[in-house]
CSV table of C-alpha atoms in Angstrom, one decimal:
chain,number,residue,atom,x,y,z
A,1,MET,CA,0.0,0.0,0.0
A,2,SER,CA,1.5,3.3,-1.0
A,3,SER,CA,2.2,5.9,1.6
A,4,ARG,CA,1.7,8.7,-0.8
A,5,PHE,CA,-1.1,11.1,-0.1
A,6,LYS,CA,-2.7,13.2,-2.7
A,7,MET,CA,-2.7,16.8,-1.5
A,8,PRO,CA,-5.2,19.3,-2.9
A,9,GLN,CA,-3.8,21.0,-6.0
A,10,GLY,CA,-5.9,24.1,-6.3
A,11,GLU,CA,-4.9,27.4,-4.7
A,12,SER,CA,-8.5,28.1,-3.7
A,13,THR,CA,-8.7,24.8,-1.8
A,14,LEU,CA,-5.4,25.4,0.0
A,15,LEU,CA,-6.6,28.9,1.0
A,16,LEU,CA,-9.9,27.5,2.2
A,17,ILE,CA,-8.0,25.1,4.5
A,18,ILE,CA,-6.0,28.1,5.8
A,19,PHE,CA,-9.2,30.0,6.4
A,20,PHE,CA,-10.8,27.2,8.4
A,21,VAL,CA,-7.7,26.6,10.5
A,22,TYR,CA,-7.6,30.3,11.2
A,23,LEU,CA,-11.2,30.3,12.4
A,24,LEU,CA,-10.7,27.1,14.5
A,25,THR,CA,-7.6,28.5,16.3
A,26,ARG,CA,-8.5,32.2,16.7
A,27,LEU,CA,-12.2,32.2,17.7
A,28,PRO,CA,-12.0,30.3,21.0
A,29,PRO,CA,-9.6,32.6,22.8
A,30,LEU,CA,-11.1,35.7,21.2
A,31,LEU,CA,-14.6,34.8,22.6
A,32,THR,CA,-13.7,33.2,25.9
A,33,MET,CA,-10.7,35.0,27.4
A,34,PRO,CA,-11.0,38.1,29.7
A,35,LEU,CA,-9.1,41.2,28.6
A,36,ILE,CA,-5.4,40.4,29.0
A,37,LEU,CA,-3.2,43.0,30.8
A,38,ASP,CA,-2.2,45.8,28.3
A,39,GLU,CA,-5.1,44.9,26.1
A,40,ALA,CA,-7.4,46.3,28.8
A,41,VAL,CA,-5.5,49.5,28.9
A,42,TYR,CA,-5.7,49.8,25.1
A,43,SER,CA,-9.5,49.2,25.3
A,44,VAL,CA,-9.8,52.4,27.4
A,45,MET,CA,-7.6,54.3,25.0
A,46,ILE,CA,-9.6,53.1,22.1
A,47,GLU,CA,-12.8,54.4,23.7
A,48,GLU,CA,-11.1,57.7,24.4
A,49,GLN,CA,-10.1,58.0,20.7
A,50,MET,CA,-13.6,57.2,19.7
A,51,ALA,CA,-14.9,60.0,21.8
A,52,ASN,CA,-12.1,62.5,21.3
A,53,PRO,CA,-9.6,61.7,18.5
A,54,SER,CA,-6.1,63.1,18.9
A,55,LEU,CA,-2.7,63.0,17.2
A,56,ILE,CA,-1.3,61.6,20.4
A,57,PRO,CA,-3.3,58.9,22.2
A,58,THR,CA,-4.6,59.5,25.7
A,59,PHE,CA,-5.2,57.4,28.7
A,60,LEU,CA,-7.6,58.6,31.4
A,61,GLY,CA,-7.5,62.0,29.6
A,62,HIS,CA,-3.7,62.5,29.7
A,63,PHE,CA,-1.4,62.2,26.7
A,64,THR,CA,0.8,59.1,26.5
A,65,SER,CA,3.9,58.2,24.5
A,66,TRP,CA,3.4,54.4,24.6
A,67,LYS,CA,2.1,54.0,21.1
A,68,PRO,CA,1.4,56.2,18.1
A,69,PRO,CA,-2.3,56.9,17.2
A,70,LEU,CA,-3.1,54.8,14.1
A,71,PHE,CA,-3.9,51.6,16.0
A,72,PHE,CA,-6.4,53.4,18.3
A,73,TRP,CA,-8.0,55.3,15.4
A,74,VAL,CA,-8.6,52.1,13.4
A,75,TYR,CA,-9.8,50.0,16.3
A,76,SER,CA,-12.2,52.8,17.5
A,77,VAL,CA,-14.1,52.5,14.3
A,78,PHE,CA,-15.1,49.0,15.3
A,79,SER,CA,-15.9,49.8,19.0
A,80,ARG,CA,-19.6,50.3,18.5
A,81,LEU,CA,-20.3,46.9,16.8
A,82,PRO,CA,-22.9,44.8,18.5
A,83,LEU,CA,-20.4,42.2,19.7
A,84,PRO,CA,-19.6,40.7,23.2
A,85,PHE,CA,-17.5,43.0,25.4
A,86,GLU,CA,-14.1,41.5,24.6
A,87,ALA,CA,-14.8,40.6,21.0
A,88,VAL,CA,-15.6,44.2,20.1
A,89,TYR,CA,-12.0,45.3,20.8
A,90,ARG,CA,-10.5,42.1,19.3
A,91,PHE,CA,-12.4,41.8,16.1
A,92,PRO,CA,-10.1,44.2,14.1
A,93,SER,CA,-7.1,42.0,15.1
A,94,PHE,CA,-9.0,39.0,13.9
A,95,LEU,CA,-9.6,40.6,10.5
A,96,PHE,CA,-6.1,41.8,10.1
A,97,GLY,CA,-4.7,38.4,11.1
A,98,LEU,CA,-6.8,36.7,8.5
A,99,ALA,CA,-5.8,39.0,5.8
A,100,SER,CA,-2.1,38.7,6.8
A,101,VAL,CA,-1.9,34.9,6.6
A,102,VAL,CA,-3.6,35.0,3.2
A,103,MET,CA,-1.1,37.5,2.0
A,104,LEU,CA,1.8,35.6,3.6
A,105,TYR,CA,0.8,32.5,1.6
A,106,LYS,CA,0.5,34.4,-1.6
A,107,TYR,CA,3.8,36.2,-0.9
A,108,PHE,CA,5.6,32.9,-0.4
A,109,ARG,CA,4.1,31.6,-3.7
A,110,ARG,CA,5.4,34.8,-5.3
A,111,LEU,CA,8.8,34.0,-4.0
A,112,GLU,CA,8.6,30.6,-5.7
A,113,LEU,CA,9.2,28.7,-2.4
A,114,GLY,CA,7.0,25.8,-3.6
A,115,ARG,CA,3.3,25.2,-3.3
A,116,TYR,CA,3.4,22.9,-0.3
A,117,VAL,CA,6.3,24.5,1.4
A,118,SER,CA,4.3,27.8,1.2
A,119,PHE,CA,1.1,26.1,2.4
A,120,PHE,CA,2.6,24.4,5.4
A,121,SER,CA,4.6,27.5,6.2
A,122,ALA,CA,1.3,29.3,6.5
A,123,LEU,CA,-0.2,26.5,8.6
A,124,ILE,CA,2.8,26.4,11.0
A,125,PHE,CA,2.6,30.2,11.2
A,126,LEU,CA,-1.0,29.7,12.3
A,127,PHE,CA,-0.2,26.9,14.7
A,128,SER,CA,2.1,29.2,16.7
A,129,PHE,CA,1.2,31.0,19.9
A,130,ILE,CA,3.3,34.0,18.6
A,131,SER,CA,0.7,34.7,15.9
A,132,LEU,CA,-2.3,33.2,17.8
A,133,TYR,CA,-2.0,35.7,20.7
A,134,PRO,CA,-2.1,39.0,18.8
A,135,ASP,CA,-4.7,37.8,16.3
A,136,SER,CA,-7.1,37.2,19.2
A,137,THR,CA,-6.3,40.2,21.4
A,138,ALA,CA,-6.6,44.0,21.0
A,139,LEU,CA,-2.8,44.6,20.7
A,140,THR,CA,-1.0,46.6,18.0
A,141,ASP,CA,0.9,43.6,16.6
A,142,SER,CA,-1.8,42.1,14.3
A,143,LEU,CA,-2.3,45.5,12.5
A,144,LEU,CA,1.5,46.0,12.4
A,145,PHE,CA,2.1,42.6,10.8
A,146,PHE,CA,-0.7,43.2,8.3
A,147,LEU,CA,1.1,46.4,7.2
A,148,ILE,CA,4.5,44.7,7.1
A,149,ILE,CA,3.4,41.7,5.0
A,150,GLY,CA,1.2,44.0,2.9
A,151,SER,CA,4.1,46.2,2.1
A,152,LEU,CA,6.4,43.3,1.2
A,153,TYR,CA,3.7,41.7,-0.9
A,154,ALA,CA,3.2,45.0,-2.7
A,155,TYR,CA,6.9,45.3,-3.5
A,156,SER,CA,6.7,41.9,-5.1
A,157,GLN,CA,3.9,42.8,-7.5
A,158,LYS,CA,5.9,43.4,-10.7
A,159,GLU,CA,2.7,44.0,-12.7
A,160,LEU,CA,2.0,47.1,-10.7
A,161,GLY,CA,5.1,48.8,-12.1
A,162,SER,CA,6.2,51.9,-10.1
A,163,TRP,CA,2.9,51.9,-8.2
A,164,ARG,CA,4.2,49.1,-6.0
A,165,PHE,CA,6.8,51.4,-4.6
A,166,GLY,CA,4.2,54.0,-3.7
A,167,ILE,CA,2.1,51.3,-2.0
A,168,GLY,CA,5.1,50.0,-0.1
A,169,PHE,CA,6.0,53.6,1.0
A,170,LEU,CA,2.5,54.3,2.3
A,171,LEU,CA,2.2,51.0,4.2
A,172,SER,CA,5.7,51.3,5.7
A,173,PHE,CA,4.9,54.9,6.8
A,174,ALA,CA,1.6,53.7,8.4
A,175,ALA,CA,3.4,50.8,10.1
A,176,PHE,CA,5.6,53.2,12.0
A,177,PHE,CA,2.5,54.9,13.4
A,178,VAL,CA,1.3,51.6,14.8
A,179,LYS,CA,4.5,50.4,16.6
A,180,HIS,CA,7.4,52.7,16.2
A,181,LEU,CA,10.8,51.4,15.2
A,182,VAL,CA,9.6,47.9,14.3
A,183,ALA,CA,8.5,49.4,10.9
A,184,PHE,CA,12.2,49.6,9.9
A,185,VAL,CA,12.0,45.8,9.2
A,186,ILE,CA,10.1,46.7,6.0
A,187,PRO,CA,12.9,48.6,4.2
A,188,LEU,CA,15.4,45.9,5.3
A,189,LEU,CA,13.3,43.0,3.9
A,190,ALA,CA,12.4,45.0,0.8
A,191,ILE,CA,16.1,45.5,0.0
A,192,LEU,CA,16.7,41.8,0.5
A,193,TYR,CA,13.8,40.9,-1.7
A,194,PHE,CA,15.2,42.9,-4.6
A,195,TYR,CA,18.7,41.7,-4.0
A,196,THR,CA,17.4,38.1,-4.2
A,197,TYR,CA,14.9,38.4,-7.0
A,198,GLU,CA,15.2,41.7,-8.9
A,199,LYS,CA,18.8,43.1,-8.5
A,200,LYS,CA,18.3,45.7,-11.3
A,201,LYS,CA,15.6,47.5,-9.3
A,202,LEU,CA,18.0,48.2,-6.4
A,203,ARG,CA,19.1,51.3,-8.1
A,204,SER,CA,15.7,52.5,-9.1
A,205,PRO,CA,15.2,56.1,-7.8
A,206,VAL,CA,11.5,55.4,-7.0
A,207,PHE,CA,12.5,52.3,-5.0
A,208,LEU,CA,15.1,54.2,-3.1
A,209,VAL,CA,12.7,57.0,-2.2
A,210,SER,CA,10.2,54.4,-1.0
A,211,LEU,CA,12.8,53.2,1.6
A,212,LEU,CA,12.6,56.6,3.3
A,213,ALA,CA,9.0,56.0,4.6
A,214,ALA,CA,10.0,54.7,8.0
A,215,PRO,CA,12.8,57.3,8.6
A,216,LEU,CA,10.4,60.1,7.6
A,217,ALA,CA,7.7,58.7,9.9
A,218,PHE,CA,10.3,58.5,12.7
A,219,ALA,CA,11.2,62.2,12.3
A,220,ALA,CA,7.5,63.3,12.1
A,221,HIS,CA,6.7,61.3,15.3
A,222,ILE,CA,9.6,62.9,17.2
A,223,LEU,CA,8.4,66.3,16.2
A,224,LEU,CA,4.8,65.4,17.2
A,225,LEU,CA,5.8,64.1,20.6
A,226,GLY,CA,8.3,66.9,21.1
A,227,SER,CA,5.4,69.4,20.8
A,228,LEU,CA,4.0,68.1,24.1
A,229,GLY,CA,7.4,67.3,25.7
A,230,LEU,CA,7.0,63.5,25.4
A,231,ALA,CA,9.8,62.7,23.0
A,232,ASP,CA,12.3,62.1,25.7
A,233,ASP,CA,9.8,59.9,27.6
A,234,LEU,CA,9.6,57.5,24.7
A,235,TYR,CA,13.0,57.6,22.8
A,236,GLN,CA,15.3,58.2,25.7
A,237,THR,CA,13.6,56.8,28.8
A,238,GLU,CA,11.0,54.2,27.9
A,239,MET,CA,12.9,52.5,25.0
A,240,GLN,CA,16.2,52.7,26.8
A,241,VAL,CA,14.8,51.1,29.9
A,242,HIS,CA,12.8,48.6,27.9
A,243,ILE,CA,15.7,47.4,25.7
A,244,PHE,CA,18.7,47.9,27.9
A,245,GLY,CA,17.2,47.7,31.4
A,246,THR,CA,18.0,49.8,34.4
A,247,SER,CA,21.2,47.8,35.1
A,248,PHE,CA,23.4,45.0,33.6
A,249,GLU,CA,21.6,42.5,35.8
A,250,ALA,CA,18.2,43.6,34.6
A,251,ALA,CA,19.4,43.4,31.0
A,252,VAL,CA,20.6,39.8,31.5
A,253,LEU,CA,17.2,38.9,33.1
A,254,THR,CA,15.4,40.4,30.1
A,255,VAL,CA,17.4,38.4,27.6
A,256,GLU,CA,16.8,35.2,29.7
A,257,GLY,CA,13.1,35.9,29.8
A,258,SER,CA,13.1,36.5,26.0
A,259,ILE,CA,14.9,33.3,25.3
A,260,THR,CA,12.5,31.4,27.6
A,261,THR,CA,9.6,33.0,25.8
A,262,LEU,CA,10.9,32.1,22.4
A,263,PHE,CA,11.3,28.4,23.3
A,264,MET,CA,8.0,28.1,25.1
A,265,MET,CA,5.9,29.9,22.5
A,266,LEU,CA,7.4,28.2,19.5
A,267,VAL,CA,6.8,24.7,20.8
A,268,PRO,CA,7.2,22.3,19.0
A,269,TRP,CA,8.5,24.1,15.9
A,270,LEU,CA,11.7,25.9,17.0
A,271,PRO,CA,14.1,22.9,16.9
A,272,LEU,CA,12.8,22.0,13.5
A,273,SER,CA,13.4,25.6,12.3
A,274,PHE,CA,17.0,25.5,13.6
A,275,PHE,CA,17.6,22.3,11.6
A,276,GLY,CA,15.9,23.7,8.5
A,277,PHE,CA,18.0,26.9,8.7
A,278,TRP,CA,21.2,24.9,9.2
A,279,LYS,CA,20.4,22.8,6.1
A,280,TYR,CA,18.9,25.3,3.7
A,281,TRP,CA,20.1,28.8,4.6
A,282,ARG,CA,22.2,29.1,1.4
A,283,GLU,CA,19.1,28.7,-0.8
A,284,ASN,CA,17.5,32.1,-0.2
A,285,ALA,CA,19.2,35.2,1.2
A,286,LEU,CA,15.9,36.9,1.9
A,287,MET,CA,14.5,34.1,4.0
A,288,SER,CA,17.8,33.5,5.8
A,289,VAL,CA,18.3,37.1,6.9
A,290,TRP,CA,14.6,37.3,7.8
A,291,TYR,CA,15.1,34.3,10.1
A,292,LEU,CA,18.0,35.9,11.8
A,293,LEU,CA,15.8,38.8,12.8
A,294,VAL,CA,14.5,36.5,15.5
A,295,LEU,CA,17.6,37.5,17.5
A,296,VAL,CA,16.6,41.2,17.6
A,297,PRO,CA,13.6,40.9,20.1
A,298,LEU,CA,15.8,39.0,22.5
A,299,ALA,CA,16.9,42.4,23.9
A,300,GLY,CA,13.4,43.3,25.0
A,301,ALA,CA,10.7,40.7,24.5
A,302,TYR,CA,10.8,39.4,28.1
A,303,TYR,CA,7.7,37.1,28.2
A,304,MET,CA,6.0,39.1,25.5
A,305,PRO,CA,5.9,36.5,22.6
A,306,TRP,CA,4.3,38.8,20.1
A,307,TYR,CA,7.6,40.7,19.8
A,308,PHE,CA,8.8,37.8,17.7
A,309,LEU,CA,5.9,38.0,15.2
A,310,PRO,CA,7.8,39.9,12.4
A,311,ALA,CA,10.3,37.1,12.3
A,312,LEU,CA,7.8,34.2,12.5
A,313,PRO,CA,7.3,33.8,8.8
A,314,ALA,CA,10.9,32.8,8.2
A,315,ALA,CA,10.9,30.5,11.2
A,316,SER,CA,7.7,28.8,9.8
A,317,TYR,CA,9.4,28.6,6.4
A,318,PHE,CA,12.5,26.8,7.6
A,319,THR,CA,10.3,24.5,9.8
A,320,ALA,CA,8.2,23.6,6.7
A,321,LEU,CA,11.4,22.9,4.7
A,322,THR,CA,12.5,20.4,7.4
A,323,LEU,CA,9.2,18.6,7.3
A,324,VAL,CA,8.2,18.8,3.6
A,325,LYS,CA,11.4,18.8,1.6
A,326,TRP,CA,13.3,15.6,1.0
A,327,GLU,CA,16.1,15.1,-1.5
A,328,GLY,CA,15.3,18.4,-3.1
A,329,LYS,CA,11.6,17.7,-3.7
A,330,GLU,CA,8.4,18.4,-1.8
A,331,ASN,CA,7.2,15.2,-0.3
A,332,VAL,CA,3.8,15.0,1.4
A,333,ASP,CA,2.9,11.5,2.4
A,334,LEU,CA,1.0,9.7,5.2
A,335,PHE,CA,4.1,9.5,7.4
A,336,PHE,CA,4.6,13.3,7.1
A,337,LEU,CA,0.9,14.0,7.9
A,338,GLY,CA,1.1,11.7,10.9
A,339,VAL,CA,4.1,13.5,12.3
A,340,PHE,CA,2.6,16.9,11.5
A,341,THR,CA,-0.6,16.0,13.2
A,342,VAL,CA,1.2,14.9,16.4
A,343,LEU,CA,3.2,18.2,16.4
A,344,VAL,CA,0.0,20.2,16.0
A,345,LEU,CA,-1.7,18.2,18.9
A,346,LEU,CA,1.4,18.9,21.1
A,347,TRP,CA,1.0,22.6,20.3
A,348,ALA,CA,-2.7,22.5,21.0
A,349,VAL,CA,-2.2,21.0,24.4
A,350,SER,CA,0.4,23.6,25.4
A,351,VAL,CA,-1.9,26.4,24.2
A,352,VAL,CA,-4.9,25.1,26.2
A,353,LEU,CA,-2.8,24.7,29.3
A,354,TYR,CA,-1.4,28.2,28.9
A,355,TYR,CA,-4.7,29.9,28.3
A,356,ASP,CA,-6.3,28.0,31.3
A,357,SER,CA,-3.7,29.4,33.7
A,358,LEU,CA,-4.0,32.8,32.1
A,359,TYR,CA,-7.8,32.7,32.5
A,360,LYS,CA,-7.5,31.8,36.2
A,361,TYR,CA,-5.2,34.7,36.7
A,362,LEU,CA,-7.3,37.3,34.8
A,363,ILE,CA,-10.8,36.4,35.8
A,364,PRO,CA,-10.7,38.2,39.2
A,365,GLN,CA,-10.0,41.5,37.4
A,366,LYS,CA,-13.0,41.0,35.2
A,367,GLU,CA,-15.3,40.0,38.1
A,368,VAL,CA,-14.3,43.0,40.2
A,369,GLY,CA,-14.6,45.4,37.3
A,370,LEU,CA,-18.2,44.1,36.7
A,371,LEU,CA,-18.9,44.2,40.4
A,372,LEU,CA,-17.9,47.8,40.7
A,373,SER,CA,-19.4,48.9,37.4
A,374,GLY,CA,-22.1,51.5,38.1
A,375,LYS,CA,-21.1,52.1,41.7
A,376,GLU,CA,-20.1,55.5,43.0
A,377,ASN,CA,-17.2,56.4,45.2
A,378,VAL,CA,-14.9,53.6,44.1
A,379,LEU,CA,-11.1,53.3,44.8
A,380,VAL,CA,-8.9,50.9,43.0
A,381,LEU,CA,-5.7,50.5,45.0
A,382,GLY,CA,-2.4,48.6,44.6
A,383,HIS,CA,-0.7,46.7,41.8
A,384,TYR,CA,-1.4,46.6,38.0
A,385,PRO,CA,-5.1,45.7,37.6
A,386,PRO,CA,-6.0,46.9,34.0
A,387,GLY,CA,-8.8,44.5,33.6
A,388,THR,CA,-10.7,45.9,36.6
A,389,ILE,CA,-10.3,49.5,35.2
A,390,SER,CA,-11.5,48.5,31.7
A,391,TYR,CA,-14.5,46.4,32.7
A,392,LYS,CA,-15.7,49.1,35.1
A,393,MET,CA,-15.2,52.1,32.8
A,394,ASN,CA,-16.2,50.6,29.5
A,395,THR,CA,-19.3,48.7,30.7
A,396,GLU,CA,-20.4,52.0,32.3
A,397,ARG,CA,-19.6,53.8,29.0
A,398,ARG,CA,-21.9,51.4,27.1
A,399,LYS,CA,-24.7,52.3,29.5
A,400,GLY,CA,-24.1,56.0,28.9
A,401,SER,CA,-22.4,57.2,32.0
A,402,VAL,CA,-18.8,56.7,33.3
A,403,LYS,CA,-18.6,57.1,37.1
A,404,ASP,CA,-15.8,59.0,38.6
A,405,PHE,CA,-13.4,56.8,40.7
A,406,GLY,CA,-10.0,56.9,42.3
A,407,TRP,CA,-7.0,54.8,41.4
A,408,VAL,CA,-3.6,54.5,43.1
A,409,LEU,CA,-1.1,52.3,41.3
A,410,SER,CA,2.2,51.1,42.8
A,411,HIS,CA,4.7,48.5,41.5
A,412,PRO,CA,4.9,45.2,43.4
A,413,ASP,CA,8.6,45.8,44.1
A,414,ASN,CA,8.0,49.1,45.7
A,415,THR,CA,7.8,48.1,49.3
A,416,GLU,CA,8.3,51.6,50.8
A,417,VAL,CA,4.8,52.9,50.3
A,418,ASN,CA,1.9,52.3,52.7
A,419,LEU,CA,-1.0,52.0,50.3
A,420,SER,CA,-3.6,51.8,53.1
A,421,LYS,CA,-3.1,55.5,53.8
A,422,PHE,CA,-4.7,56.5,50.5
A,423,VAL,CA,-8.1,55.0,51.5
A,424,TYR,CA,-9.0,57.8,54.0
A,425,ASP,CA,-6.6,60.5,52.7
A,426,TYR,CA,-6.5,60.1,48.9
A,427,ARG,CA,-4.7,63.4,48.2
A,428,GLY,CA,-2.2,63.1,51.0
A,429,SER,CA,1.6,63.1,50.5
A,430,HIS,CA,2.1,59.5,51.7
A,431,TYR,CA,5.2,58.8,49.5
A,432,SER,CA,8.1,60.8,48.2
A,433,SER,CA,7.5,60.1,44.5
A,434,ILE,CA,3.8,60.5,43.4
A,435,VAL,CA,2.6,61.5,39.9
A,436,ASN,CA,-0.9,62.9,39.7
A,437,GLY,CA,-3.1,62.4,36.7
A,438,SER,CA,-0.8,61.0,34.1
A,439,PHE,CA,0.1,57.3,34.0
A,440,ASN,CA,2.5,57.7,31.2
A,441,GLY,CA,5.5,56.3,33.2
A,442,MET,CA,3.7,53.4,34.9
A,443,PHE,CA,5.6,50.8,32.8
A,444,THR,CA,9.1,52.1,33.5
A,445,GLN,CA,9.1,54.1,36.7
A,446,HIS,CA,8.8,51.3,39.3
A,447,LYS,CA,9.6,53.5,42.3
A,448,THR,CA,6.8,56.0,41.5
A,449,VAL,CA,3.2,55.9,42.7
A,450,PHE,CA,0.6,57.0,40.1
A,451,ARG,CA,-2.6,58.6,41.3
A,452,LYS,CA,-5.6,59.2,39.1
A,453,ASP,CA,-7.4,62.6,39.0
A,454,THR,CA,-10.8,62.3,40.8
A,455,ASN,CA,-13.4,64.6,42.4
A,456,VAL,CA,-14.4,61.8,44.8
A,457,THR,CA,-13.5,62.8,48.4
A,458,GLU,CA,-14.7,59.8,50.3
A,459,PHE,CA,-14.8,56.2,49.1
A,460,ASP,CA,-17.5,53.6,49.7
A,461,TYR,CA,-15.8,50.7,47.9
A,462,VAL,CA,-12.1,49.8,47.8
A,463,ALA,CA,-10.6,47.2,45.5
A,464,ALA,CA,-7.2,46.2,46.9
A,465,VAL,CA,-4.9,44.5,44.4
A,466,VAL,CA,-1.8,42.7,45.8
A,467,LEU,CA,-0.2,40.4,43.3
A,468,PRO,CA,0.9,37.0,44.6
A,469,HIS,CA,4.6,37.6,44.1
A,470,ALA,CA,4.6,41.0,45.8
A,471,ARG,CA,6.8,41.5,48.8
A,472,ASP,CA,4.7,44.2,50.6
A,473,THR,CA,1.8,43.5,52.9
A,474,ALA,CA,-1.9,43.4,52.1
A,475,VAL,CA,-3.9,46.6,52.2
A,476,SER,CA,-5.9,47.1,55.4
A,477,VAL,CA,-9.3,49.0,55.4
A,478,PRO,CA,-10.5,49.3,59.0
A,479,GLY,CA,-14.3,49.6,59.5
A,480,SER,CA,-15.2,47.8,56.3
A,481,GLU,CA,-16.9,44.6,55.1
A,482,VAL,CA,-15.2,42.2,52.6
A,483,ILE,CA,-17.6,41.7,49.7
A,484,TYR,CA,-15.2,39.9,47.3
A,485,ASN,CA,-12.0,38.0,48.0
A,486,ARG,CA,-10.4,35.9,45.3
A,487,SER,CA,-6.8,35.3,44.5
A,488,TYR,CA,-5.0,38.7,44.6
A,489,ILE,CA,-8.0,41.1,44.8
A,490,THR,CA,-10.1,42.0,47.8
A,491,VAL,CA,-13.0,44.3,47.6
A,492,TYR,CA,-14.1,46.2,50.8
A,493,LYS,CA,-17.4,48.0,51.4
A,494,ILE,CA,-16.8,50.8,53.9
A,495,ASN,CA,-19.6,51.0,56.4
């Protein structure tokens, strides 16, 4: 009995399979998971841009330098769709992710990488947590990758003539206003494409001008942030701390966390991609250099797997080569399909286990946010609880009235501040470093307490957030009744 297996031949059939795999993998987390950490912050910012669009995004009414505005503008357009709470913010990512994987397959076919190598590269790309996560959350990375792969695909469209350079320029410029310096991957990969496939075009004036999109966007963004005094916050403080850390020891820990993330989130494909790169790196300069870009996020990914997304196509490609290509030919037989199925099942089990633990961690923030929604005189106190803030504010916004509330945020490693003092004296000087109103530095200034503007003078409800790994003591609220206590959040009702 032959072990050969007849794969579908038609492009439409292969794309249909990709489409159904996308639905099967993306819809469950999109519909079931509570808002995840920064995603919750972005949901508040999306709503603020829907109400009051601005060239620099705002959080709680104050300008922030975290991300440029395009992501928030685009996602705000979808924020009034009649969808479940989480899905309304995630739906744009779902659409951009779907369009991206289709373009990725077509781009690989344009590069003449082989029908089944291209097809299984796209499937491996989908069966990776690095792409699954941003496609099913309201993060910037799905839109960013859509613009990156869209720009590269446009550059490869010879039939468009010089128009392809204009499209590449526009998409590259837009990519910068989604996630800053990551957009510089586009001119690099564009140069490599033309070096590998169309060397004569490397000297084209129109092509060379198109490479200026990201640098021009960079300059425009610095001027824009500088007009509000935020340029230093982003390019000298936040990026420096994020990439290089506050010390050599911190930088080493960041790299260790990034390496751990890469291995955990590319289970079980990463070793296969190593082998494929070792065996086939000479065959295609574009794909080989693209694969090496996986090293760049090691400086700052630190348990944020989506940082590796721009390099994932090349990792998927070399994995597919390892599995599909034998003796110079594409070989898809029953043995291959059995091995591939086992690898996918291993991936699925790891994803389910990860999402299960993440769900248990996040659900208290959602429950408390919904519990406090609609209530007056609320204080949220302690460590980073973005889900609680989002569920409270945005469910109230859907009902037509956002209630004023207080919020005091402190980093878990900041053991010097007594958070309990803010309950009965919110505006007091209980700590040497307090920033009022703006939370712009909350991700980098770990020795600073951030206090939200509020007109509330006395609080009836206090949600105390003390993360499990924190070294400081729990918040105490004398003369109160505990109405919620789960994991790391306790809600008090002051009598």
